[in-house]
Short mmCIF file of C-alpha atoms in Angstrom, two decimals:
data_model
loop_
_atom_site.label_atom_id
_atom_site.label_comp_id
_atom_site.label_asym_id
_atom_site.label_seq_id
_atom_site.Cartn_x
_atom_site.Cartn_y
_atom_site.Cartn_z
CA MET A 819 -130.86 6.32 -37.38
CA ALA A 820 -127.56 5.33 -35.99
CA LYS A 821 -127.48 5.00 -32.30
CA GLN A 822 -124.48 6.13 -30.04
CA ASN A 823 -123.60 3.41 -27.36
CA ASN A 824 -121.77 4.41 -24.13
CA TYR A 825 -118.40 4.16 -25.86
CA GLY A 826 -119.07 6.72 -28.45
CA ALA A 827 -119.04 4.33 -31.34
CA ASN A 828 -121.63 4.53 -34.10
CA LEU A 829 -123.53 1.30 -33.58
CA GLY A 830 -125.43 1.73 -36.84
CA PHE A 831 -122.36 1.03 -38.97
CA GLU A 832 -121.08 -2.01 -37.14
CA ARG A 833 -124.51 -3.54 -36.68
CA GLU A 834 -125.51 -3.28 -40.35
CA LEU A 835 -122.29 -4.88 -41.33
CA TRP A 836 -122.72 -7.56 -38.81
CA GLN A 837 -126.27 -8.34 -39.90
CA ALA A 838 -125.16 -8.64 -43.52
CA ALA A 839 -122.25 -10.79 -42.62
CA ASP A 840 -124.32 -12.94 -40.36
CA ALA A 841 -126.97 -13.41 -43.13
CA LEU A 842 -124.27 -15.09 -45.23
CA ARG A 843 -123.31 -17.50 -42.47
CA SER A 844 -126.17 -19.82 -43.40
CA ASN A 845 -125.73 -23.06 -41.31
CA MET A 846 -122.04 -22.63 -40.60
CA ASP A 847 -121.17 -22.81 -36.85
CA ALA A 848 -120.47 -19.33 -35.35
CA ALA A 849 -117.21 -20.54 -33.97
CA GLU A 850 -115.96 -21.58 -37.46
CA TYR A 851 -117.47 -18.60 -39.25
CA LYS A 852 -115.65 -16.26 -36.89
CA HIS A 853 -112.35 -17.01 -38.40
CA VAL A 854 -113.65 -16.73 -42.05
CA VAL A 855 -115.07 -13.23 -41.38
CA LEU A 856 -112.27 -11.86 -39.05
CA GLY A 857 -109.66 -13.16 -41.41
CA LEU A 858 -111.11 -11.30 -44.23
CA ILE A 859 -111.61 -8.09 -42.28
CA PHE A 860 -107.84 -8.30 -41.36
CA LEU A 861 -106.92 -8.90 -44.89
CA LYS A 862 -108.88 -5.92 -46.08
CA TYR A 863 -107.44 -3.67 -43.41
CA ILE A 864 -103.81 -4.40 -44.22
CA SER A 865 -104.54 -4.18 -47.94
CA ASP A 866 -106.15 -0.80 -47.57
CA ALA A 867 -103.30 0.48 -45.43
CA PHE A 868 -100.85 -0.91 -47.99
CA GLU A 869 -102.72 0.79 -50.92
CA ASP A 870 -102.74 4.03 -49.11
CA GLN A 871 -99.06 4.03 -48.72
CA HIS A 872 -98.54 2.72 -52.29
CA ALA A 873 -100.43 5.72 -53.65
CA ARG A 874 -98.30 8.02 -51.61
CA LEU A 875 -95.10 6.45 -52.87
CA GLU A 876 -96.31 6.72 -56.37
CA THR A 877 -96.37 10.52 -56.00
CA GLN A 878 -92.79 10.41 -54.62
CA ARG A 879 -91.20 8.40 -57.41
CA SER A 880 -89.26 11.45 -58.56
CA GLU A 881 -87.74 11.72 -55.17
CA GLY A 882 -86.56 8.10 -55.37
CA ALA A 883 -89.49 6.30 -53.70
CA ASP A 884 -90.18 2.72 -54.86
CA PRO A 885 -93.83 1.66 -54.44
CA GLU A 886 -92.83 -1.98 -54.90
CA ASP A 887 -90.15 -2.03 -52.20
CA PRO A 888 -91.23 -3.85 -49.02
CA ASP A 889 -88.93 -1.82 -46.95
CA GLU A 890 -90.85 1.39 -47.85
CA TYR A 891 -93.78 -0.09 -45.91
CA ARG A 892 -91.98 -1.82 -43.05
CA ALA A 893 -90.20 1.46 -42.23
CA VAL A 894 -93.66 3.07 -41.46
CA ASN A 895 -95.09 -0.06 -39.64
CA ILE A 896 -97.26 -1.10 -42.51
CA PHE A 897 -97.46 -4.70 -43.62
CA TRP A 898 -96.08 -5.41 -47.10
CA VAL A 899 -98.85 -7.00 -49.23
CA PRO A 900 -97.48 -9.11 -52.18
CA GLN A 901 -99.11 -8.94 -55.51
CA GLU A 902 -101.06 -12.16 -55.15
CA ALA A 903 -102.56 -11.02 -51.84
CA ARG A 904 -103.93 -7.60 -52.77
CA TRP A 905 -107.56 -7.08 -52.13
CA ALA A 906 -108.25 -5.91 -55.69
CA ARG A 907 -107.18 -9.38 -56.98
CA LEU A 908 -109.43 -11.10 -54.48
CA GLN A 909 -112.40 -8.90 -55.33
CA ALA A 910 -111.87 -9.41 -59.06
CA ASN A 911 -112.08 -13.29 -58.52
CA ALA A 912 -114.76 -13.22 -55.84
CA ARG A 913 -117.28 -14.96 -58.17
CA GLN A 914 -114.80 -17.67 -59.26
CA THR A 915 -115.32 -21.15 -57.93
CA ASP A 916 -111.63 -21.30 -56.82
CA ILE A 917 -111.87 -18.05 -54.69
CA GLY A 918 -111.24 -20.14 -51.50
CA LYS A 919 -107.95 -21.21 -52.93
CA ILE A 920 -107.04 -17.79 -53.96
CA VAL A 921 -107.81 -16.41 -50.42
CA ASP A 922 -105.64 -19.15 -48.87
CA GLU A 923 -102.82 -18.41 -51.12
CA ALA A 924 -103.14 -14.68 -50.27
CA MET A 925 -102.98 -15.50 -46.55
CA LEU A 926 -99.87 -17.72 -47.07
CA ALA A 927 -98.11 -15.05 -49.06
CA ILE A 928 -98.73 -12.39 -46.46
CA GLU A 929 -97.36 -14.72 -43.71
CA ARG A 930 -94.34 -15.57 -45.90
CA ASP A 931 -93.46 -11.90 -46.40
CA ASN A 932 -94.29 -10.60 -42.79
CA PRO A 933 -92.70 -13.03 -40.30
CA SER A 934 -94.60 -11.48 -37.35
CA LEU A 935 -97.77 -12.99 -38.80
CA LYS A 936 -96.42 -16.47 -39.30
CA GLY A 937 -98.99 -19.04 -38.25
CA VAL A 938 -101.54 -16.30 -37.40
CA LEU A 939 -103.81 -15.99 -40.45
CA PRO A 940 -106.66 -18.51 -41.17
CA LYS A 941 -106.13 -20.56 -44.27
CA GLU A 942 -109.16 -22.65 -44.47
CA TYR A 943 -111.16 -20.80 -47.16
CA ALA A 944 -110.64 -23.52 -49.80
CA LYS A 945 -112.15 -26.47 -47.84
CA PRO A 946 -115.23 -28.03 -49.34
CA GLY A 947 -117.57 -27.13 -46.34
CA LEU A 948 -117.38 -23.45 -47.13
CA ASP A 949 -119.90 -22.26 -49.61
CA LYS A 950 -117.90 -20.39 -52.25
CA ARG A 951 -120.84 -18.34 -53.53
CA ARG A 952 -121.39 -16.99 -50.00
CA LEU A 953 -117.61 -16.41 -49.57
CA GLY A 954 -117.68 -14.38 -52.72
CA GLU A 955 -120.62 -12.30 -51.43
CA LEU A 956 -118.78 -11.79 -48.10
CA ILE A 957 -115.78 -10.40 -49.94
CA ASP A 958 -117.93 -7.99 -51.86
CA LEU A 959 -119.61 -6.90 -48.60
CA ILE A 960 -116.40 -6.28 -46.80
CA GLY A 961 -114.83 -4.79 -49.97
CA ASN A 962 -117.40 -1.97 -49.87
CA ILE A 963 -116.08 -0.60 -46.65
CA GLY A 964 -112.92 1.45 -46.32
CA LEU A 965 -110.96 0.20 -43.35
CA GLY A 966 -107.18 0.90 -43.65
CA ASP A 967 -106.75 4.15 -45.32
CA ARG A 968 -105.31 7.05 -43.28
CA GLU A 969 -108.62 8.63 -42.37
CA ASN A 970 -110.31 5.43 -41.25
CA ARG A 971 -107.22 4.25 -39.39
CA SER A 972 -107.37 7.46 -37.36
CA LYS A 973 -110.91 6.77 -36.46
CA ASP A 974 -110.14 3.19 -35.56
CA ILE A 975 -112.83 1.99 -37.95
CA LEU A 976 -111.47 -1.46 -38.28
CA GLY A 977 -110.80 -1.82 -34.57
CA ARG A 978 -114.41 -0.97 -33.84
CA VAL A 979 -115.65 -3.42 -36.43
CA TYR A 980 -113.26 -6.21 -35.26
CA GLU A 981 -114.27 -5.61 -31.62
CA TYR A 982 -118.02 -5.48 -32.40
CA PHE A 983 -117.77 -8.79 -34.34
CA LEU A 984 -115.77 -10.33 -31.53
CA ALA A 985 -118.60 -9.46 -29.20
CA GLN A 986 -121.22 -10.59 -31.55
CA PHE A 987 -119.40 -14.00 -32.04
CA ALA A 988 -119.04 -14.34 -28.36
CA SER A 989 -122.73 -13.90 -27.90
CA ALA A 990 -123.53 -16.36 -30.69
CA GLU A 991 -121.14 -18.97 -29.24
CA GLY A 992 -122.52 -18.73 -25.79
CA LYS A 993 -120.27 -20.32 -23.18
CA LYS A 994 -117.54 -20.99 -25.81
CA GLY A 995 -117.38 -17.28 -26.47
CA GLY A 996 -116.09 -16.70 -22.97
CA GLN A 997 -112.76 -18.25 -24.00
CA PHE A 998 -111.70 -15.38 -26.18
CA TYR A 999 -113.89 -12.36 -25.20
CA THR A 1000 -114.31 -10.48 -22.01
CA PRO A 1001 -117.10 -7.83 -22.20
CA ARG A 1002 -115.78 -4.44 -23.09
CA CYS A 1003 -117.26 -2.62 -20.04
CA VAL A 1004 -115.51 -5.11 -17.63
CA VAL A 1005 -112.18 -4.58 -19.36
CA ARG A 1006 -112.66 -0.79 -19.29
CA LEU A 1007 -113.40 -0.79 -15.61
CA LEU A 1008 -110.26 -2.88 -14.90
CA VAL A 1009 -108.21 -0.59 -16.97
CA GLU A 1010 -109.75 2.65 -15.52
CA MET A 1011 -109.10 1.44 -12.03
CA LEU A 1012 -105.58 0.31 -12.52
CA ALA A 1013 -104.69 3.25 -14.83
CA PRO A 1014 -101.68 1.62 -16.62
CA TYR A 1015 -99.91 4.88 -17.83
CA GLN A 1016 -96.65 3.37 -18.49
CA GLY A 1017 -94.63 0.13 -17.76
CA ARG A 1018 -95.03 -3.58 -18.43
CA VAL A 1019 -98.61 -4.74 -18.92
CA TYR A 1020 -99.03 -8.66 -18.54
CA ASP A 1021 -102.03 -10.88 -19.21
CA PRO A 1022 -101.23 -14.56 -18.94
CA CYS A 1023 -104.63 -15.65 -20.24
CA CYS A 1024 -105.12 -12.86 -22.80
CA GLY A 1025 -107.95 -14.25 -24.96
CA SER A 1026 -108.23 -11.99 -28.03
CA GLY A 1027 -106.19 -9.27 -26.32
CA GLY A 1028 -108.90 -6.96 -25.23
CA MET A 1029 -106.94 -5.94 -22.04
CA PHE A 1030 -104.06 -4.65 -24.15
CA VAL A 1031 -106.33 -2.81 -26.59
CA GLN A 1032 -108.11 -0.95 -23.68
CA SER A 1033 -104.83 -0.21 -21.96
CA ASP A 1034 -103.47 1.32 -25.12
CA LYS A 1035 -106.64 3.34 -25.56
CA PHE A 1036 -106.25 4.51 -21.95
CA VAL A 1037 -102.70 5.64 -22.52
CA GLU A 1038 -103.66 7.61 -25.62
CA ALA A 1039 -106.74 9.09 -23.96
CA HIS A 1040 -104.49 10.44 -21.14
CA GLY A 1041 -101.97 12.11 -23.40
CA GLY A 1042 -99.50 9.09 -23.64
CA ARG A 1043 -98.17 7.45 -26.67
CA ILE A 1044 -98.13 3.97 -28.12
CA GLY A 1045 -95.08 2.53 -26.77
CA ASP A 1046 -95.41 3.90 -23.30
CA ILE A 1047 -96.53 0.47 -22.25
CA SER A 1048 -94.80 -2.82 -23.00
CA ILE A 1049 -97.21 -5.73 -23.61
CA TYR A 1050 -96.80 -9.35 -22.68
CA GLY A 1051 -99.48 -11.87 -23.29
CA GLN A 1052 -99.96 -15.63 -23.35
CA GLU A 1053 -102.94 -17.72 -24.41
CA SER A 1054 -103.23 -21.48 -24.32
CA ASN A 1055 -105.95 -21.78 -27.09
CA TYR A 1056 -104.21 -21.69 -30.52
CA THR A 1057 -107.07 -20.12 -32.48
CA THR A 1058 -107.72 -17.54 -29.79
CA TRP A 1059 -104.02 -16.67 -29.80
CA ARG A 1060 -104.41 -15.98 -33.55
CA LEU A 1061 -107.30 -13.66 -32.86
CA ALA A 1062 -105.16 -11.73 -30.35
CA LYS A 1063 -102.25 -11.43 -32.71
CA MET A 1064 -104.58 -9.99 -35.43
CA ASN A 1065 -106.41 -7.81 -32.99
CA LEU A 1066 -103.19 -6.03 -31.87
CA ALA A 1067 -101.74 -5.90 -35.39
CA ILE A 1068 -104.65 -3.96 -36.86
CA ARG A 1069 -104.20 -1.40 -34.10
CA GLY A 1070 -100.60 -1.15 -34.58
CA ILE A 1071 -99.79 -2.32 -31.14
CA ASP A 1072 -96.55 -4.09 -30.78
CA GLY A 1073 -96.57 -6.76 -28.07
CA LYS A 1074 -95.13 -10.15 -27.19
CA ILE A 1075 -98.04 -12.53 -27.47
CA GLU A 1076 -96.99 -16.13 -26.88
CA HIS A 1077 -98.91 -19.38 -27.34
CA GLY A 1078 -98.96 -21.90 -24.48
CA ASP A 1079 -100.25 -22.83 -21.14
CA SER A 1080 -99.16 -20.30 -18.52
CA PHE A 1081 -99.24 -22.84 -15.68
CA HIS A 1082 -97.24 -25.60 -17.39
CA ASN A 1083 -95.24 -23.62 -20.02
CA ASP A 1084 -94.79 -20.14 -18.63
CA ARG A 1085 -93.35 -18.21 -21.55
CA PHE A 1086 -92.34 -15.34 -19.39
CA PRO A 1087 -90.72 -16.94 -16.39
CA ASP A 1088 -88.58 -13.97 -15.40
CA LEU A 1089 -91.20 -11.23 -16.21
CA LYS A 1090 -92.00 -8.82 -13.37
CA ALA A 1091 -94.85 -6.77 -14.53
CA ASP A 1092 -96.10 -3.28 -13.43
CA TYR A 1093 -99.63 -4.22 -14.23
CA VAL A 1094 -101.42 -7.48 -14.35
CA LEU A 1095 -104.81 -7.51 -16.08
CA ALA A 1096 -106.64 -10.64 -16.58
CA ASN A 1097 -109.89 -12.65 -16.89
CA PRO A 1098 -108.92 -16.27 -16.29
CA PRO A 1099 -111.37 -19.17 -16.91
CA PHE A 1100 -113.79 -19.33 -14.09
CA ASN A 1101 -113.35 -22.30 -11.54
CA ASP A 1102 -111.18 -24.26 -14.05
CA SER A 1103 -111.00 -27.86 -12.90
CA ASP A 1104 -108.92 -29.01 -15.87
CA TRP A 1105 -105.59 -27.32 -15.29
CA HIS A 1106 -103.59 -30.41 -14.16
CA GLY A 1107 -102.67 -28.76 -10.80
CA ASP A 1108 -101.61 -32.24 -9.50
CA LEU A 1109 -98.44 -31.96 -11.68
CA LEU A 1110 -97.40 -28.65 -10.04
CA LYS A 1111 -97.68 -29.21 -6.33
CA GLU A 1112 -94.10 -28.15 -5.68
CA ASP A 1113 -94.22 -25.06 -7.81
CA LYS A 1114 -92.47 -21.99 -6.61
CA ARG A 1115 -95.32 -19.77 -7.36
CA TRP A 1116 -97.51 -21.23 -4.58
CA LYS A 1117 -96.06 -19.04 -1.81
CA TYR A 1118 -99.46 -18.67 -0.07
CA GLY A 1119 -100.57 -22.37 -0.35
CA VAL A 1120 -100.80 -25.12 -2.85
CA PRO A 1121 -103.96 -24.59 -4.88
CA PRO A 1122 -106.36 -27.47 -5.24
CA ALA A 1123 -106.27 -29.51 -8.44
CA SER A 1124 -110.14 -29.13 -8.58
CA ASN A 1125 -110.07 -25.30 -8.95
CA ALA A 1126 -107.48 -23.08 -10.52
CA ASN A 1127 -108.74 -19.82 -9.07
CA PHE A 1128 -106.02 -19.41 -6.52
CA ALA A 1129 -103.37 -20.82 -8.87
CA TRP A 1130 -104.10 -17.84 -11.13
CA VAL A 1131 -104.09 -15.39 -8.17
CA GLN A 1132 -100.67 -16.58 -7.08
CA HIS A 1133 -99.42 -16.65 -10.75
CA PHE A 1134 -100.41 -13.00 -10.94
CA ILE A 1135 -98.65 -12.15 -7.56
CA HIS A 1136 -95.52 -14.02 -8.68
CA HIS A 1137 -95.25 -11.91 -11.83
CA LEU A 1138 -95.80 -8.59 -10.14
CA ALA A 1139 -92.86 -6.01 -9.87
CA PRO A 1140 -92.17 -4.79 -6.31
CA THR A 1141 -94.61 -1.85 -6.88
CA GLY A 1142 -96.80 -3.76 -9.27
CA LEU A 1143 -100.61 -3.73 -9.29
CA ALA A 1144 -102.92 -6.51 -10.52
CA GLY A 1145 -106.62 -6.27 -11.37
CA PHE A 1146 -108.53 -9.43 -12.44
CA VAL A 1147 -111.91 -11.11 -12.68
CA LEU A 1148 -112.89 -14.20 -10.54
CA ALA A 1149 -116.02 -15.96 -9.81
CA ASN A 1150 -117.68 -14.84 -6.58
CA GLY A 1151 -116.86 -18.11 -4.77
CA SER A 1152 -113.28 -16.89 -4.58
CA MET A 1153 -114.28 -14.28 -1.97
CA SER A 1154 -115.80 -16.74 0.48
CA SER A 1155 -115.11 -20.33 -0.38
CA ASN A 1156 -113.17 -22.47 2.20
CA GLN A 1157 -113.26 -25.70 0.16
CA SER A 1158 -110.05 -27.61 -0.56
CA GLY A 1159 -107.95 -25.34 1.34
CA VAL A 1160 -108.62 -22.17 -0.63
CA GLY A 1161 -109.81 -20.34 2.53
CA GLU A 1162 -106.35 -20.72 4.00
CA ILE A 1163 -104.67 -19.36 0.78
CA ARG A 1164 -106.91 -16.41 0.86
CA LYS A 1165 -106.26 -15.82 4.48
CA ASN A 1166 -102.51 -15.85 3.87
CA ILE A 1167 -102.91 -13.38 0.95
CA ILE A 1168 -105.00 -11.04 3.20
CA GLU A 1169 -102.43 -11.28 6.11
CA ALA A 1170 -99.63 -10.47 3.68
CA ASP A 1171 -101.50 -7.19 3.08
CA LEU A 1172 -101.71 -7.77 -0.66
CA VAL A 1173 -105.47 -7.11 -1.23
CA ASP A 1174 -106.11 -3.57 -2.20
CA CYS A 1175 -109.67 -3.51 -3.32
CA MET A 1176 -112.57 -5.83 -3.97
CA VAL A 1177 -115.50 -5.05 -6.24
CA ALA A 1178 -118.70 -7.05 -6.42
CA LEU A 1179 -120.24 -6.79 -9.95
CA PRO A 1180 -123.81 -7.17 -11.08
CA GLY A 1181 -124.90 -10.41 -12.69
CA GLN A 1182 -125.43 -11.00 -16.50
CA LEU A 1183 -122.46 -9.01 -17.63
CA PHE A 1184 -120.84 -11.98 -19.37
CA TYR A 1185 -121.85 -13.87 -22.51
CA SER A 1186 -120.28 -17.05 -21.21
CA THR A 1187 -121.81 -17.50 -17.81
CA GLN A 1188 -124.67 -16.12 -15.66
CA ILE A 1189 -122.77 -16.69 -12.40
CA PRO A 1190 -121.96 -13.49 -10.53
CA VAL A 1191 -118.31 -12.38 -10.63
CA CYS A 1192 -116.09 -9.98 -8.75
CA LEU A 1193 -112.88 -7.95 -9.36
CA TRP A 1194 -109.81 -8.44 -7.25
CA PHE A 1195 -107.11 -5.72 -7.06
CA ILE A 1196 -103.70 -6.69 -5.61
CA ALA A 1197 -100.95 -4.26 -4.69
CA ARG A 1198 -97.41 -5.72 -3.91
CA ASP A 1199 -96.54 -2.61 -1.87
CA LYS A 1200 -99.36 -0.39 -0.44
CA ARG A 1201 -96.70 2.21 0.43
CA ASN A 1202 -96.08 2.69 -3.28
CA GLY A 1203 -95.16 6.31 -3.49
CA ARG A 1204 -97.50 7.16 -6.30
CA PHE A 1205 -100.40 6.73 -3.87
CA ARG A 1206 -101.13 7.19 -0.21
CA ASP A 1207 -99.88 4.54 2.37
CA ARG A 1208 -102.81 2.16 2.54
CA ARG A 1209 -101.19 -0.50 4.61
CA GLY A 1210 -103.63 -2.54 6.71
CA HIS A 1211 -106.71 -1.35 4.75
CA VAL A 1212 -108.87 -2.79 1.94
CA LEU A 1213 -111.50 -0.96 -0.04
CA PHE A 1214 -114.79 -2.80 -0.65
CA ILE A 1215 -117.15 -1.73 -3.36
CA ASP A 1216 -120.53 -3.37 -3.86
CA ALA A 1217 -121.52 -2.46 -7.39
CA ARG A 1218 -124.22 -5.10 -7.73
CA LYS A 1219 -126.98 -2.54 -8.24
CA LEU A 1220 -125.14 -0.75 -11.10
CA GLY A 1221 -125.49 -1.58 -14.86
CA THR A 1222 -128.21 -1.39 -17.42
CA MET A 1223 -129.93 -4.28 -19.31
CA ILE A 1224 -129.02 -4.04 -23.02
CA ASP A 1225 -131.21 -7.00 -24.00
CA ARG A 1226 -133.23 -9.76 -22.29
CA VAL A 1227 -130.24 -11.47 -20.70
CA HIS A 1228 -127.15 -9.07 -20.94
CA ARG A 1229 -126.26 -6.12 -18.82
CA GLU A 1230 -123.62 -3.39 -19.31
CA LEU A 1231 -121.86 -0.97 -17.07
CA THR A 1232 -122.41 2.59 -18.34
CA ASP A 1233 -119.71 5.20 -18.55
CA GLU A 1234 -121.16 6.67 -15.44
CA ASP A 1235 -121.06 3.38 -13.52
CA ILE A 1236 -117.30 2.86 -14.54
CA GLN A 1237 -116.53 6.34 -13.46
CA LYS A 1238 -118.36 5.97 -10.17
CA ILE A 1239 -116.53 2.68 -9.30
CA ALA A 1240 -113.07 3.81 -10.57
CA GLY A 1241 -113.42 7.31 -9.04
CA THR A 1242 -114.19 5.86 -5.68
CA TYR A 1243 -111.09 3.68 -5.86
CA HIS A 1244 -108.84 6.60 -7.09
CA ALA A 1245 -110.23 8.83 -4.38
CA TRP A 1246 -109.52 6.18 -1.68
CA ARG A 1247 -105.88 5.64 -2.71
CA ALA A 1248 -105.11 9.20 -3.72
CA LYS A 1249 -102.05 10.86 -2.31
CA ARG A 1250 -102.94 14.37 -1.00
CA ASP A 1251 -100.93 17.38 0.04
CA ALA A 1252 -101.36 19.13 3.40
CA ALA A 1253 -104.40 21.00 2.04
CA GLY A 1254 -106.11 17.75 1.08
CA ALA A 1255 -105.65 18.39 -2.66
CA CYS A 1256 -104.68 15.41 -4.82
CA VAL A 1257 -101.15 15.00 -5.92
CA PRO A 1258 -101.54 14.65 -9.70
CA GLN A 1259 -100.24 11.51 -11.30
CA PRO A 1260 -97.88 11.52 -14.32
CA LEU A 1261 -99.91 11.88 -17.55
CA ALA A 1262 -103.16 11.92 -15.52
CA GLU A 1263 -105.89 14.34 -16.24
CA GLU A 1264 -105.63 17.29 -13.92
CA ARG A 1265 -108.78 16.45 -12.13
CA GLU A 1266 -109.52 16.98 -8.44
CA LEU A 1267 -110.85 13.94 -6.74
CA PRO A 1268 -113.23 14.53 -3.74
CA PRO A 1269 -112.13 13.16 -0.38
CA TYR A 1270 -113.05 9.59 -0.04
CA GLU A 1271 -115.79 8.59 2.43
CA ASP A 1272 -117.57 5.43 3.19
CA ILE A 1273 -121.02 5.23 1.52
CA PRO A 1274 -123.46 2.72 3.21
CA GLY A 1275 -124.51 0.15 0.80
CA PHE A 1276 -121.81 1.00 -1.79
CA CYS A 1277 -118.24 1.43 -0.36
CA LYS A 1278 -116.32 0.81 2.85
CA SER A 1279 -112.63 1.12 3.75
CA ALA A 1280 -112.09 -1.76 6.13
CA THR A 1281 -109.11 -2.75 8.27
CA ILE A 1282 -107.56 -6.19 8.17
CA ASP A 1283 -108.77 -6.66 11.68
CA GLU A 1284 -112.36 -6.24 10.48
CA ILE A 1285 -111.68 -8.84 7.77
CA ARG A 1286 -110.37 -11.18 10.39
CA GLN A 1287 -113.66 -10.75 12.24
CA GLN A 1288 -115.49 -11.78 9.09
CA ASN A 1289 -113.29 -15.02 8.89
CA TYR A 1290 -111.36 -13.72 5.95
CA ILE A 1291 -114.40 -13.48 3.71
CA LEU A 1292 -113.96 -10.67 1.17
CA THR A 1293 -117.60 -10.36 0.02
CA PRO A 1294 -118.20 -6.51 -0.18
CA GLY A 1295 -121.75 -6.88 1.01
CA ARG A 1296 -120.49 -7.91 4.44
CA TYR A 1297 -118.57 -4.61 4.88
CA VAL A 1298 -120.57 -1.88 3.16
CA GLY A 1299 -123.81 -2.48 5.05
CA ALA A 1300 -127.26 -1.49 3.95
CA ALA A 1301 -127.94 1.76 1.97
CA LYS A 1302 -129.53 4.54 3.74
CA THR A 1303 -133.24 4.80 3.15
CA GLU A 1304 -134.30 8.18 2.02
CA GLU A 1305 -135.68 10.33 4.73
CA ASP A 1306 -138.80 12.30 4.24
CA ASP A 1307 -139.66 15.60 5.92
CA GLU A 1308 -142.94 14.43 7.35
CA PRO A 1309 -143.06 15.38 11.08
CA PHE A 1310 -143.20 12.18 13.30
CA GLU A 1311 -146.52 13.13 14.97
CA GLU A 1312 -148.26 13.72 11.67
CA LYS A 1313 -146.80 10.53 10.19
CA MET A 1314 -148.03 8.36 13.13
CA ALA A 1315 -151.42 9.92 12.96
CA ARG A 1316 -151.61 9.19 9.17
CA LEU A 1317 -150.38 5.67 9.48
CA THR A 1318 -152.75 5.02 12.44
CA ALA A 1319 -155.76 6.28 10.35
CA GLU A 1320 -154.71 4.03 7.47
CA LEU A 1321 -154.37 1.03 9.76
CA ARG A 1322 -157.84 1.65 11.28
CA LYS A 1323 -159.30 1.90 7.86
CA GLN A 1324 -157.75 -1.29 6.73
CA MET A 1325 -158.84 -3.22 9.86
CA GLU A 1326 -162.43 -1.90 9.30
CA GLU A 1327 -162.38 -3.14 5.73
CA ALA A 1328 -160.98 -6.49 6.86
CA GLU A 1329 -163.77 -6.85 9.38
CA ARG A 1330 -166.35 -6.09 6.61
CA LEU A 1331 -164.78 -8.61 4.36
CA ASP A 1332 -164.85 -11.28 7.06
CA LYS A 1333 -168.59 -10.70 7.69
CA ALA A 1334 -169.27 -10.95 3.88
CA ILE A 1335 -167.26 -14.24 3.72
CA TRP A 1336 -169.27 -15.71 6.66
CA ALA A 1337 -172.50 -14.56 5.09
CA ASN A 1338 -171.71 -16.28 1.79
CA LEU A 1339 -170.73 -19.49 3.63
CA GLU A 1340 -174.10 -19.44 5.58
CA GLU A 1341 -175.98 -19.12 2.33
CA ILE A 1342 -174.38 -22.39 0.98
CA GLY A 1343 -174.93 -24.13 4.18
CA TYR A 1344 -171.54 -23.88 5.90
CA GLY A 1345 -172.03 -21.00 8.22
CA GLY A 1346 -172.40 -23.00 11.43
#
């Protein structure tokens, strides 16, 4: 029976498809097979969407519609699929020995006729290392699922399949998988906390584009429309950049996704974003920081060439609009390390009153690393009129005890966990009227947040002076304290009498055991 996961997706469908596709992988490396499978899924999707529109235009011929006119498709944001690239042709030739060449030609034809996909699609199906019999079986497998017709598009079937496969490939690739995939629950938490209703959303290390997909879903879920947010992304890994382009294209998300290194070839040098969402590489020591010592982005201190963490933090701050907000993932060391001058950079950022919230996450959330990580939230202006004036304060949340193990080594945050953390942040920053009621945000659900209060062991609103006393260390555990132990209703006198009786009984038992031990030792000649 299909099982519902915490995102409402029907896991049975995706899992069965994955198992079938993985069975065809044989000895091929997961990193290589990923592009074979995801490329075909993408091709099937745009072909289905094309055929759906083609059939509709056929019924409108009498009204002047032309099913073979590419503009009829571009006008409704559907990719034009030329004759040689249509799925029916691929499936008819799936058992031919030259199927790899046919797929490559299909990909080239789609790129030729759809400039936005130029350089994006994989074209390596003809290479000798790819088993053509298995490729044909994979085409048959994917051909049996409807992905891009109107009904399935409305259910985001392909988006679910694509995302599920990305996660599975990330798991199969282990550490390498972290380059293109951030666990969905972590992305959802970042998005739910920042709540990017509208404006410019920027991710300078966007991987496969998960931050944008979740941002778009957030806008839709809260009554907004595609187009309420403008998307700007950059990714240095070329193959990952292609994944991001396909990931957004299949969801109809229009964004500017550039290829290049954000440190050395910033493709959006003048961008000031309303929201920055990012999961940069952890503790990157290969970012060639020694070439950027005079960079204007290092307003709070020159980051060490041995670790890019605070280069990323300052890159994010540099690209924030005056009222912009940033949420990003970093390794836990960023909260407390004083090595190579990063403690001084962190101190300067704290003294500039830019840190809005810190969240310590539980371990084992990532496929790529077992090291514990945290979330940073930066606010350029804590007097931002959308929220209350929070100047001089930082919210600390210790979420290390949340999450549920989904297999032997991986943990996920549940919907309830995400709502608990995000709800705490929203309650803390909420603007309230004289009666204490929340002032609703544009497009936000009309929900009433309870008043914020510190919860020992979970959250604490601290002043910058308290942070100074902690030597500018931002680890939430230092501020939230220990959780309250549950109090029982046993009267003190009765409890002491009971505990004293238990102690007496245990001491008597210990005395009895001591005598027994000495007696046994005497029997074997060691009692004296």
